[in-house]
PDB file of C-alpha atoms in Angstrom:
ATOM      1  CA  MET A   1      23.037   4.206   1.379  1.00 56.00           C
ATOM      2  CA  THR A   2      21.106   3.148   4.483  1.00 69.00           C
ATOM      3  CA  THR A   3      21.215   0.044   6.620  1.00 83.00           C
ATOM      4  CA  GLN A   4      17.433  -0.026   7.036  1.00 93.00           C
ATOM      5  CA  ARG A   5      15.612  -2.884   5.363  1.00 96.00           C
ATOM      6  CA  ILE A   6      12.067  -2.325   4.162  1.00 98.00           C
ATOM      7  CA  ALA A   7       9.273  -4.668   3.117  1.00 98.00           C
ATOM      8  CA  VAL A   8       6.558  -3.316   0.814  1.00 98.00           C
ATOM      9  CA  ILE A   9       3.383  -5.385   0.923  1.00 98.00           C
ATOM     10  CA  GLY A  10       1.214  -4.720  -2.120  1.00 97.00           C
ATOM     11  CA  LEU A  11       3.014  -3.978  -5.389  1.00 97.00           C
ATOM     12  CA  GLY A  12       0.017  -2.589  -7.230  1.00 93.00           C
ATOM     13  CA  SER A  13      -0.299   0.681  -9.097  1.00 86.00           C
ATOM     14  CA  MET A  14       0.950   2.684  -6.088  1.00 94.00           C
ATOM     15  CA  GLY A  15       3.045   0.161  -4.187  1.00 96.00           C
ATOM     16  CA  PHE A  16       5.343  -0.754  -7.066  1.00 96.00           C
ATOM     17  CA  GLY A  17       6.370   2.865  -7.627  1.00 96.00           C
ATOM     18  CA  MET A  18       6.838   3.406  -3.879  1.00 97.00           C
ATOM     19  CA  ALA A  19       9.036   0.317  -3.639  1.00 97.00           C
ATOM     20  CA  GLN A  20      11.150   1.499  -6.563  1.00 96.00           C
ATOM     21  CA  SER A  21      11.508   4.960  -5.023  1.00 96.00           C
ATOM     22  CA  LEU A  22      12.792   3.390  -1.809  1.00 97.00           C
ATOM     23  CA  ARG A  23      15.214   1.181  -3.696  1.00 96.00           C
ATOM     24  CA  ARG A  24      16.617   4.154  -5.614  1.00 95.00           C
ATOM     25  CA  ALA A  25      17.126   5.934  -2.292  1.00 95.00           C
ATOM     26  CA  GLY A  26      19.436   3.131  -1.155  1.00 95.00           C
ATOM     27  CA  PHE A  27      17.122   1.014   0.985  1.00 96.00           C
ATOM     28  CA  ALA A  28      17.181  -2.769   0.751  1.00 96.00           C
ATOM     29  CA  VAL A  29      13.601  -3.454  -0.341  1.00 97.00           C
ATOM     30  CA  THR A  30      11.678  -6.728  -0.373  1.00 98.00           C
ATOM     31  CA  GLY A  31       8.381  -6.775  -2.231  1.00 98.00           C
ATOM     32  CA  CYS A  32       5.394  -9.021  -1.602  1.00 97.00           C
ATOM     33  CA  ASP A  33       2.163  -9.265  -3.569  1.00 97.00           C
ATOM     34  CA  VAL A  34      -0.604 -11.758  -4.302  1.00 95.00           C
ATOM     35  CA  SER A  35       0.591 -11.664  -7.928  1.00 97.00           C
ATOM     36  CA  GLU A  36       3.737 -13.745  -8.381  1.00 96.00           C
ATOM     37  CA  ALA A  37       4.297 -12.044 -11.741  1.00 97.00           C
ATOM     38  CA  ILE A  38       4.472  -8.599 -10.143  1.00 97.00           C
ATOM     39  CA  VAL A  39       6.931  -9.836  -7.515  1.00 98.00           C
ATOM     40  CA  ALA A  40       9.047 -11.397 -10.282  1.00 98.00           C
ATOM     41  CA  ARG A  41       9.047  -8.088 -12.135  1.00 97.00           C
ATOM     42  CA  PHE A  42      10.213  -6.254  -9.012  1.00 97.00           C
ATOM     43  CA  VAL A  43      13.016  -8.784  -8.516  1.00 98.00           C
ATOM     44  CA  ALA A  44      14.035  -8.452 -12.173  1.00 97.00           C
ATOM     45  CA  GLU A  45      14.353  -4.694 -11.685  1.00 95.00           C
ATOM     46  CA  GLY A  46      16.696  -5.034  -8.716  1.00 95.00           C
ATOM     47  CA  GLY A  47      14.549  -5.678  -5.648  1.00 96.00           C
ATOM     48  CA  ALA A  48      14.046  -8.791  -3.542  1.00 97.00           C
ATOM     49  CA  GLY A  49      10.886 -10.848  -3.338  1.00 97.00           C
ATOM     50  CA  ALA A  50       8.970 -12.760  -0.691  1.00 97.00           C
ATOM     51  CA  ALA A  51       6.043 -15.163  -0.878  1.00 95.00           C
ATOM     52  CA  THR A  52       4.233 -13.954   2.260  1.00 96.00           C
ATOM     53  CA  PRO A  53       4.088 -10.774   4.357  1.00 97.00           C
ATOM     54  CA  ALA A  54       5.614 -12.688   7.287  1.00 97.00           C
ATOM     55  CA  GLU A  55       8.579 -13.750   5.162  1.00 97.00           C
ATOM     56  CA  ALA A  56       9.074 -10.204   3.866  1.00 97.00           C
ATOM     57  CA  ALA A  57       8.999  -8.780   7.407  1.00 97.00           C
ATOM     58  CA  LYS A  58      11.599 -11.160   8.888  1.00 95.00           C
ATOM     59  CA  GLN A  59      14.573  -9.015   7.927  1.00 82.00           C
ATOM     60  CA  ALA A  60      12.743  -5.680   7.881  1.00 95.00           C
ATOM     61  CA  ASP A  61      12.991  -2.631  10.097  1.00 96.00           C
ATOM     62  CA  ILE A  62       9.949  -1.110   8.388  1.00 98.00           C
ATOM     63  CA  VAL A  63       6.949  -2.707   6.706  1.00 98.00           C
ATOM     64  CA  ILE A  64       4.892  -0.545   4.339  1.00 98.00           C
ATOM     65  CA  SER A  65       1.425  -1.875   3.584  1.00 98.00           C
ATOM     66  CA  VAL A  66      -0.033  -0.537   0.330  1.00 97.00           C
ATOM     67  CA  VAL A  67      -3.450  -2.158   0.146  1.00 96.00           C
ATOM     68  CA  VAL A  68      -6.970  -0.779  -0.198  1.00 94.00           C
ATOM     69  CA  THR A  69      -9.000  -1.583   2.905  1.00 96.00           C
ATOM     70  CA  ALA A  70      -8.824  -1.894   6.679  1.00 97.00           C
ATOM     71  CA  ALA A  71      -9.753  -5.577   6.377  1.00 97.00           C
ATOM     72  CA  GLN A  72      -6.809  -6.242   4.053  1.00 97.00           C
ATOM     73  CA  THR A  73      -4.517  -4.350   6.427  1.00 98.00           C
ATOM     74  CA  GLU A  74      -5.718  -6.455   9.355  1.00 98.00           C
ATOM     75  CA  THR A  75      -5.017  -9.639   7.397  1.00 97.00           C
ATOM     76  CA  ILE A  76      -1.495  -8.473   6.553  1.00 97.00           C
ATOM     77  CA  LEU A  77      -0.862  -7.749  10.212  1.00 98.00           C
ATOM     78  CA  PHE A  78      -2.615 -10.533  12.046  1.00 97.00           C
ATOM     79  CA  GLY A  79      -3.762 -13.127   9.522  1.00 95.00           C
ATOM     80  CA  ALA A  80      -2.014 -16.350   8.558  1.00 92.00           C
ATOM     81  CA  GLY A  81       1.391 -15.382   7.221  1.00 88.00           C
ATOM     82  CA  GLY A  82       1.033 -11.891   8.720  1.00 93.00           C
ATOM     83  CA  VAL A  83       3.787  -9.560   9.872  1.00 96.00           C
ATOM     84  CA  ALA A  84       2.812  -8.882  13.505  1.00 95.00           C
ATOM     85  CA  GLU A  85       5.000 -11.683  14.818  1.00 90.00           C
ATOM     86  CA  THR A  86       7.949 -11.540  12.420  1.00 96.00           C
ATOM     87  CA  LEU A  87       8.519  -7.759  12.314  1.00 96.00           C
ATOM     88  CA  ALA A  88      11.270  -6.970  14.805  1.00 93.00           C
ATOM     89  CA  LYS A  89      10.322  -5.496  18.157  1.00 94.00           C
ATOM     90  CA  GLY A  90      10.609  -1.738  17.779  1.00 95.00           C
ATOM     91  CA  GLY A  91       9.951  -2.006  14.038  1.00 97.00           C
ATOM     92  CA  VAL A  92       7.450   0.243  12.276  1.00 98.00           C
ATOM     93  CA  PHE A  93       4.380  -0.805  10.325  1.00 98.00           C
ATOM     94  CA  ILE A  94       3.297   1.966   7.932  1.00 98.00           C
ATOM     95  CA  SER A  95      -0.300   1.626   6.779  1.00 98.00           C
ATOM     96  CA  SER A  96      -1.169   3.428   3.532  1.00 97.00           C
ATOM     97  CA  ALA A  97      -4.746   2.146   3.212  1.00 97.00           C
ATOM     98  CA  THR A  98      -7.641   4.597   3.244  1.00 96.00           C
ATOM     99  CA  MET A  99      -9.873   3.589   6.145  1.00 97.00           C
ATOM    100  CA  ASP A 100     -12.189   4.800   8.871  1.00 97.00           C
ATOM    101  CA  PRO A 101     -10.180   6.571  11.604  1.00 97.00           C
ATOM    102  CA  GLU A 102     -11.599   4.246  14.256  1.00 97.00           C
ATOM    103  CA  ALA A 103     -10.319   1.221  12.344  1.00 97.00           C
ATOM    104  CA  ALA A 104      -6.833   2.785  12.243  1.00 98.00           C
ATOM    105  CA  ARG A 105      -6.918   3.374  15.989  1.00 98.00           C
ATOM    106  CA  LYS A 106      -7.917  -0.228  16.703  1.00 98.00           C
ATOM    107  CA  LEU A 107      -5.206  -1.692  14.445  1.00 98.00           C
ATOM    108  CA  ALA A 108      -2.594   0.590  15.995  1.00 98.00           C
ATOM    109  CA  ALA A 109      -3.525  -0.347  19.558  1.00 98.00           C
ATOM    110  CA  ARG A 110      -3.424  -4.040  18.734  1.00 97.00           C
ATOM    111  CA  LEU A 111       0.003  -3.876  17.082  1.00 98.00           C
ATOM    112  CA  GLU A 112       1.566  -1.514  19.610  1.00 97.00           C
ATOM    113  CA  ALA A 113       0.607  -3.942  22.370  1.00 97.00           C
ATOM    114  CA  THR A 114       3.173  -6.324  20.814  1.00 96.00           C
ATOM    115  CA  GLY A 115       6.028  -3.829  21.133  1.00 96.00           C
ATOM    116  CA  ARG A 116       5.968  -2.582  17.561  1.00 97.00           C
ATOM    117  CA  HIS A 117       5.051   0.838  16.133  1.00 98.00           C
ATOM    118  CA  TYR A 118       2.115   1.712  13.866  1.00 98.00           C
ATOM    119  CA  LEU A 119       2.133   4.749  11.590  1.00 98.00           C
ATOM    120  CA  ASP A 120      -1.222   5.753  10.106  1.00 98.00           C
ATOM    121  CA  ALA A 121      -0.028   7.135   6.760  1.00 98.00           C
ATOM    122  CA  PRO A 122      -2.535   7.218   3.887  1.00 97.00           C
ATOM    123  CA  ILE A 123      -1.208   8.530   0.581  1.00 97.00           C
ATOM    124  CA  SER A 124      -2.364  10.845  -2.187  1.00 93.00           C
ATOM    125  CA  GLY A 125      -0.970  11.651  -5.608  1.00 89.00           C
ATOM    126  CA  GLY A 126      -1.640   8.783  -7.984  1.00 84.00           C
ATOM    127  CA  THR A 127       0.490   6.272  -9.853  1.00 84.00           C
ATOM    128  CA  VAL A 128       2.785   8.755 -11.593  1.00 84.00           C
ATOM    129  CA  ARG A 129       3.706  10.594  -8.398  1.00 88.00           C
ATOM    130  CA  ALA A 130       4.245   7.303  -6.595  1.00 87.00           C
ATOM    131  CA  ALA A 131       6.946   6.447  -9.124  1.00 86.00           C
ATOM    132  CA  GLU A 132       8.537   9.904  -8.916  1.00 88.00           C
ATOM    133  CA  GLU A 133       9.045  10.160  -5.125  1.00 88.00           C
ATOM    134  CA  ALA A 134       6.370  12.879  -5.219  1.00 90.00           C
ATOM    135  CA  LEU A 135       3.499  11.561  -3.119  1.00 95.00           C
ATOM    136  CA  THR A 136       1.725  13.411  -0.354  1.00 97.00           C
ATOM    137  CA  ILE A 137       1.678  11.379   2.866  1.00 98.00           C
ATOM    138  CA  LEU A 138      -0.832  12.238   5.594  1.00 98.00           C
ATOM    139  CA  ALA A 139       0.684  10.649   8.675  1.00 98.00           C
ATOM    140  CA  SER A 140      -0.030  10.348  12.372  1.00 98.00           C
ATOM    141  CA  GLY A 141       1.581   8.243  15.080  1.00 98.00           C
ATOM    142  CA  SER A 142       4.061   8.286  17.920  1.00 97.00           C
ATOM    143  CA  ARG A 143       7.296  10.262  17.926  1.00 97.00           C
ATOM    144  CA  ALA A 144       9.194   6.971  17.940  1.00 97.00           C
ATOM    145  CA  ALA A 145       7.350   5.751  14.847  1.00 97.00           C
ATOM    146  CA  PHE A 146       8.091   8.972  12.957  1.00 97.00           C
ATOM    147  CA  ALA A 147      11.745   8.945  13.999  1.00 97.00           C
ATOM    148  CA  LYS A 148      12.308   5.440  12.661  1.00 96.00           C
ATOM    149  CA  ALA A 149      10.249   5.908   9.477  1.00 97.00           C
ATOM    150  CA  GLN A 150      11.340   9.436   8.499  1.00 97.00           C
ATOM    151  CA  GLY A 151      13.953   8.434   5.941  1.00 97.00           C
ATOM    152  CA  ALA A 152      11.561   6.077   4.186  1.00 97.00           C
ATOM    153  CA  LEU A 153       8.766   8.650   4.167  1.00 97.00           C
ATOM    154  CA  ASP A 154      11.059  11.288   2.677  1.00 97.00           C
ATOM    155  CA  ALA A 155      12.203   8.854  -0.021  1.00 97.00           C
ATOM    156  CA  MET A 156       8.630   8.307  -1.225  1.00 97.00           C
ATOM    157  CA  ALA A 157       7.043  11.733  -0.869  1.00 97.00           C
ATOM    158  CA  ALA A 158       7.364  15.372  -1.805  1.00 96.00           C
ATOM    159  CA  ASN A 159       5.164  16.303   1.160  1.00 97.00           C
ATOM    160  CA  VAL A 160       5.015  14.479   4.483  1.00 97.00           C
ATOM    161  CA  TYR A 161       2.473  15.957   6.870  1.00 97.00           C
ATOM    162  CA  GLU A 162       2.819  15.039  10.546  1.00 97.00           C
ATOM    163  CA  LEU A 163      -0.771  15.354  11.718  1.00 98.00           C
ATOM    164  CA  GLY A 164      -0.790  14.070  15.270  1.00 96.00           C
ATOM    165  CA  ASP A 165       0.728  11.679  17.749  1.00 96.00           C
ATOM    166  CA  GLU A 166      -1.937   8.984  17.493  1.00 95.00           C
ATOM    167  CA  ALA A 167      -3.288   6.812  14.702  1.00 97.00           C
ATOM    168  CA  GLY A 168      -6.569   7.926  13.172  1.00 97.00           C
ATOM    169  CA  LYS A 169      -5.686  11.556  12.496  1.00 98.00           C
ATOM    170  CA  GLY A 170      -4.019  10.719   9.191  1.00 98.00           C
ATOM    171  CA  ALA A 171      -7.039   8.623   8.211  1.00 98.00           C
ATOM    172  CA  ALA A 172      -9.416  11.483   9.052  1.00 98.00           C
ATOM    173  CA  PHE A 173      -7.437  13.949   6.935  1.00 98.00           C
ATOM    174  CA  LYS A 174      -7.432  11.462   4.044  1.00 98.00           C
ATOM    175  CA  MET A 175     -11.217  11.130   4.218  1.00 98.00           C
ATOM    176  CA  ILE A 176     -11.586  14.905   3.835  1.00 98.00           C
ATOM    177  CA  ASN A 177      -9.404  14.669   0.736  1.00 97.00           C
ATOM    178  CA  GLN A 178     -11.458  11.756  -0.600  1.00 98.00           C
ATOM    179  CA  LEU A 179     -14.720  13.619  -0.041  1.00 98.00           C
ATOM    180  CA  LEU A 180     -13.422  16.489  -2.164  1.00 98.00           C
ATOM    181  CA  ALA A 181     -11.796  14.289  -4.816  1.00 97.00           C
ATOM    182  CA  GLY A 182     -14.917  12.147  -5.227  1.00 98.00           C
ATOM    183  CA  VAL A 183     -17.163  15.183  -5.596  1.00 98.00           C
ATOM    184  CA  HIS A 184     -14.743  16.839  -8.039  1.00 98.00           C
ATOM    185  CA  ILE A 185     -14.487  13.738 -10.251  1.00 98.00           C
ATOM    186  CA  ALA A 186     -18.259  13.224 -10.286  1.00 98.00           C
ATOM    187  CA  VAL A 187     -19.043  16.834 -11.134  1.00 98.00           C
ATOM    188  CA  ALA A 188     -16.248  17.016 -13.719  1.00 98.00           C
ATOM    189  CA  SER A 189     -17.755  13.955 -15.400  1.00 98.00           C
ATOM    190  CA  GLU A 190     -21.203  15.540 -15.292  1.00 98.00           C
ATOM    191  CA  ALA A 191     -19.889  18.761 -16.827  1.00 98.00           C
ATOM    192  CA  MET A 192     -18.038  16.988 -19.618  1.00 98.00           C
ATOM    193  CA  ALA A 193     -21.027  14.838 -20.573  1.00 98.00           C
ATOM    194  CA  PHE A 194     -23.310  17.882 -20.392  1.00 98.00           C
ATOM    195  CA  ALA A 195     -20.941  19.736 -22.721  1.00 98.00           C
ATOM    196  CA  ALA A 196     -21.136  16.841 -25.169  1.00 97.00           C
ATOM    197  CA  ARG A 197     -24.939  16.982 -25.025  1.00 97.00           C
ATOM    198  CA  GLN A 198     -24.695  20.675 -25.957  1.00 97.00           C
ATOM    199  CA  GLY A 199     -22.774  19.702 -29.079  1.00 96.00           C
ATOM    200  CA  LEU A 200     -19.512  21.257 -27.877  1.00 97.00           C
ATOM    201  CA  ASP A 201     -16.069  20.094 -28.953  1.00 97.00           C
ATOM    202  CA  LEU A 202     -14.741  18.363 -25.835  1.00 98.00           C
ATOM    203  CA  LYS A 203     -11.116  19.139 -26.622  1.00 98.00           C
ATOM    204  CA  LYS A 204     -11.988  22.815 -26.753  1.00 98.00           C
ATOM    205  CA  VAL A 205     -14.055  22.486 -23.554  1.00 98.00           C
ATOM    206  CA  PHE A 206     -11.012  20.976 -21.842  1.00 98.00           C
ATOM    207  CA  GLU A 207      -8.771  23.776 -23.121  1.00 98.00           C
ATOM    208  CA  VAL A 208     -11.155  26.501 -21.963  1.00 98.00           C
ATOM    209  CA  ILE A 209     -12.000  25.044 -18.541  1.00 98.00           C
ATOM    210  CA  THR A 210      -8.405  24.266 -17.601  1.00 98.00           C
ATOM    211  CA  ALA A 211      -7.634  27.949 -18.174  1.00 98.00           C
ATOM    212  CA  SER A 212     -10.703  29.150 -16.260  1.00 98.00           C
ATOM    213  CA  ALA A 213     -12.020  29.391 -12.719  1.00 98.00           C
ATOM    214  CA  GLY A 214     -14.021  26.178 -13.054  1.00 97.00           C
ATOM    215  CA  ASN A 215     -10.862  24.085 -13.311  1.00 98.00           C
ATOM    216  CA  SER A 216      -9.670  21.649 -10.648  1.00 97.00           C
ATOM    217  CA  TRP A 217      -6.815  19.168 -10.441  1.00 95.00           C
ATOM    218  CA  CYS A 218      -9.356  16.367 -10.809  1.00 96.00           C
ATOM    219  CA  PHE A 219     -10.933  17.923 -13.907  1.00 98.00           C
ATOM    220  CA  GLU A 220      -7.542  18.439 -15.535  1.00 97.00           C
ATOM    221  CA  ASN A 221      -6.274  14.980 -14.659  1.00 95.00           C
ATOM    222  CA  ARG A 222      -9.350  12.788 -15.104  1.00 97.00           C
ATOM    223  CA  MET A 223     -11.057  14.449 -18.049  1.00 98.00           C
ATOM    224  CA  GLN A 224      -7.910  13.900 -20.084  1.00 98.00           C
ATOM    225  CA  HIS A 225      -8.775  10.198 -19.783  1.00 98.00           C
ATOM    226  CA  VAL A 226     -12.190  10.933 -21.283  1.00 98.00           C
ATOM    227  CA  LEU A 227     -10.610  12.812 -24.179  1.00 98.00           C
ATOM    228  CA  ASP A 228      -8.225   9.901 -24.751  1.00 97.00           C
ATOM    229  CA  ASN A 229     -11.118   7.399 -24.502  1.00 97.00           C
ATOM    230  CA  ASP A 230      -8.817   5.500 -22.132  1.00 97.00           C
ATOM    231  CA  TYR A 231     -10.464   4.082 -19.021  1.00 97.00           C
ATOM    232  CA  THR A 232      -7.542   1.934 -17.888  1.00 95.00           C
ATOM    233  CA  PRO A 233      -7.791   2.205 -14.094  1.00 92.00           C
ATOM    234  CA  ARG A 234      -5.336   4.576 -12.448  1.00 89.00           C
ATOM    235  CA  SER A 235      -7.850   4.770  -9.626  1.00 91.00           C
ATOM    236  CA  ALA A 236     -10.976   2.665  -9.954  1.00 95.00           C
ATOM    237  CA  ILE A 237     -14.659   3.476  -9.519  1.00 98.00           C
ATOM    238  CA  ASP A 238     -14.820   0.902  -6.710  1.00 97.00           C
ATOM    239  CA  ILE A 239     -12.260   2.893  -4.717  1.00 96.00           C
ATOM    240  CA  PHE A 240     -14.652   5.828  -4.453  1.00 98.00           C
ATOM    241  CA  VAL A 241     -17.594   3.553  -3.721  1.00 98.00           C
ATOM    242  CA  LYS A 242     -15.575   2.450  -0.689  1.00 98.00           C
ATOM    243  CA  ASP A 243     -14.178   5.833   0.306  1.00 98.00           C
ATOM    244  CA  LEU A 244     -17.348   7.880  -0.045  1.00 98.00           C
ATOM    245  CA  GLY A 245     -19.118   5.077   1.782  1.00 98.00           C
ATOM    246  CA  ILE A 246     -16.690   5.622   4.684  1.00 98.00           C
ATOM    247  CA  VAL A 247     -17.471   9.342   4.543  1.00 98.00           C
ATOM    248  CA  GLN A 248     -21.176   8.487   4.833  1.00 98.00           C
ATOM    249  CA  ASP A 249     -20.538   6.249   7.829  1.00 97.00           C
ATOM    250  CA  MET A 250     -18.413   8.883   9.556  1.00 97.00           C
ATOM    251  CA  ALA A 251     -20.988  11.602   8.873  1.00 98.00           C
ATOM    252  CA  ARG A 252     -23.843   9.476  10.158  1.00 97.00           C
ATOM    253  CA  GLY A 253     -21.910   8.728  13.347  1.00 96.00           C
ATOM    254  CA  ALA A 254     -21.209  12.439  13.833  1.00 97.00           C
ATOM    255  CA  LYS A 255     -24.775  13.412  12.894  1.00 98.00           C
ATOM    256  CA  PHE A 256     -23.341  15.700  10.220  1.00 98.00           C
ATOM    257  CA  PRO A 257     -25.010  16.222   6.809  1.00 98.00           C
ATOM    258  CA  VAL A 258     -22.974  15.556   3.653  1.00 98.00           C
ATOM    259  CA  PRO A 259     -25.563  15.838   0.849  1.00 98.00           C
ATOM    260  CA  ILE A 260     -23.118  16.669  -1.938  1.00 98.00           C
ATOM    261  CA  ALA A 261     -20.843  13.754  -1.055  1.00 98.00           C
ATOM    262  CA  SER A 262     -23.964  11.557  -0.899  1.00 98.00           C
ATOM    263  CA  ALA A 263     -24.950  12.537  -4.442  1.00 98.00           C
ATOM    264  CA  ALA A 264     -21.421  11.799  -5.679  1.00 98.00           C
ATOM    265  CA  LEU A 265     -21.504   8.390  -3.992  1.00 98.00           C
ATOM    266  CA  GLN A 266     -24.705   7.533  -5.848  1.00 98.00           C
ATOM    267  CA  MET A 267     -23.030   8.332  -9.179  1.00 98.00           C
ATOM    268  CA  PHE A 268     -20.096   6.046  -8.382  1.00 98.00           C
ATOM    269  CA  LEU A 269     -22.513   3.332  -7.228  1.00 98.00           C
ATOM    270  CA  MET A 270     -24.523   3.590 -10.447  1.00 98.00           C
ATOM    271  CA  THR A 271     -21.336   3.440 -12.517  1.00 98.00           C
ATOM    272  CA  ALA A 272     -20.223   0.332 -10.650  1.00 98.00           C
ATOM    273  CA  ALA A 273     -23.684  -1.213 -11.096  1.00 98.00           C
ATOM    274  CA  ALA A 274     -23.370  -0.568 -14.842  1.00 98.00           C
ATOM    275  CA  GLY A 275     -20.326  -2.865 -14.923  1.00 98.00           C
ATOM    276  CA  MET A 276     -17.520  -0.288 -14.678  1.00 98.00           C
ATOM    277  CA  GLY A 277     -16.468  -0.773 -11.051  1.00 98.00           C
ATOM    278  CA  ARG A 278     -12.913  -1.799 -11.944  1.00 97.00           C
ATOM    279  CA  ASP A 279     -12.503   0.858 -14.636  1.00 98.00           C
ATOM    280  CA  ASP A 280     -10.981   4.301 -14.173  1.00 97.00           C
ATOM    281  CA  ASP A 281     -13.013   6.586 -11.938  1.00 98.00           C
ATOM    282  CA  SER A 282     -13.496   9.003 -14.851  1.00 98.00           C
ATOM    283  CA  SER A 283     -15.976   6.371 -16.094  1.00 98.00           C
ATOM    284  CA  VAL A 284     -18.698   8.348 -14.321  1.00 98.00           C
ATOM    285  CA  ALA A 285     -18.656  10.402 -17.535  1.00 98.00           C
ATOM    286  CA  ARG A 286     -19.418   7.215 -19.477  1.00 98.00           C
ATOM    287  CA  LEU A 287     -22.427   6.550 -17.252  1.00 98.00           C
ATOM    288  CA  TYR A 288     -23.810  10.014 -17.988  1.00 98.00           C
ATOM    289  CA  ALA A 289     -23.151   9.378 -21.686  1.00 97.00           C
ATOM    290  CA  GLN A 290     -25.055   6.089 -21.580  1.00 97.00           C
ATOM    291  CA  ILE A 291     -28.018   7.707 -19.841  1.00 96.00           C
ATOM    292  CA  ALA A 292     -28.140  10.552 -22.347  1.00 96.00           C
ATOM    293  CA  GLY A 293     -27.280   8.523 -25.458  1.00 96.00           C
ATOM    294  CA  ILE A 294     -24.047  10.411 -26.107  1.00 95.00           C
ATOM    295  CA  ASP A 295     -20.913   9.136 -27.831  1.00 95.00           C
ATOM    296  CA  LEU A 296     -18.104  10.843 -25.886  1.00 96.00           C
ATOM    297  CA  ALA A 297     -15.419   9.621 -28.274  1.00 92.00           C
ATOM    298  CA  LYS A 298     -17.078  11.352 -31.218  1.00 89.00           C
ATOM    299  CA  ALA A 299     -17.747  14.498 -29.199  1.00 85.00           C
TER     300      ALA A 299
END
């Protein structure tokens, strides 16, 4: 058991599993979410609940923010009902959102000026790994922030990478991961739809590719959704519209070409425009199928 108290803000597909992992590790965990039903579920399973981030942070040593964007993170910190004033001096705010490194640096500087710590700690691994204490955390921040947060990080992750002593480094590493993941998902979707157009049995395609050099974690994970005809969002199309858009912004600022990532972004944008923005990111395969007049379920 530990005496540290933790608030988890955002009990969505990742945050709920992270909060449960922390609770199983012996932390006293308070959950907060815009959905009262999700908070009630967390309380029913043994956690505590709070109506606002500020309320959740009052008794917390650590606040873990599991939201999507820099703007949402800023609201949690500094908006009405935010945590920047109620988190104890010397407490740690752990940000798991995927954002531009410059945004992470600005949020960190603003919070640290109040006498609190900021850990830039985006996550990777998906819903299942979040619930199994098996995430990868890409973290950067001060030695003091790491020292206070280490137990919580270890309770949530199989791999915790300490990537620098200032915010922004973790965010930059995460964007490299997102560039690769977005490209892999888009090209896996293209390959699967192309196989269907060739009249191939998609189950056999999946079996062959996952045993061959063309395989990737994204192919193996996401194309199973296509085979199952299940586009329930584990990670949504809109997430990669955002993340590959950040890659584009970073590349433009650095005057660095990213043509393959740009092509992948266009596929996610077209899929979102076709009405599938909130569906699973493997829905890029459905866009290809619509364009080519293919029935993936029958294939």
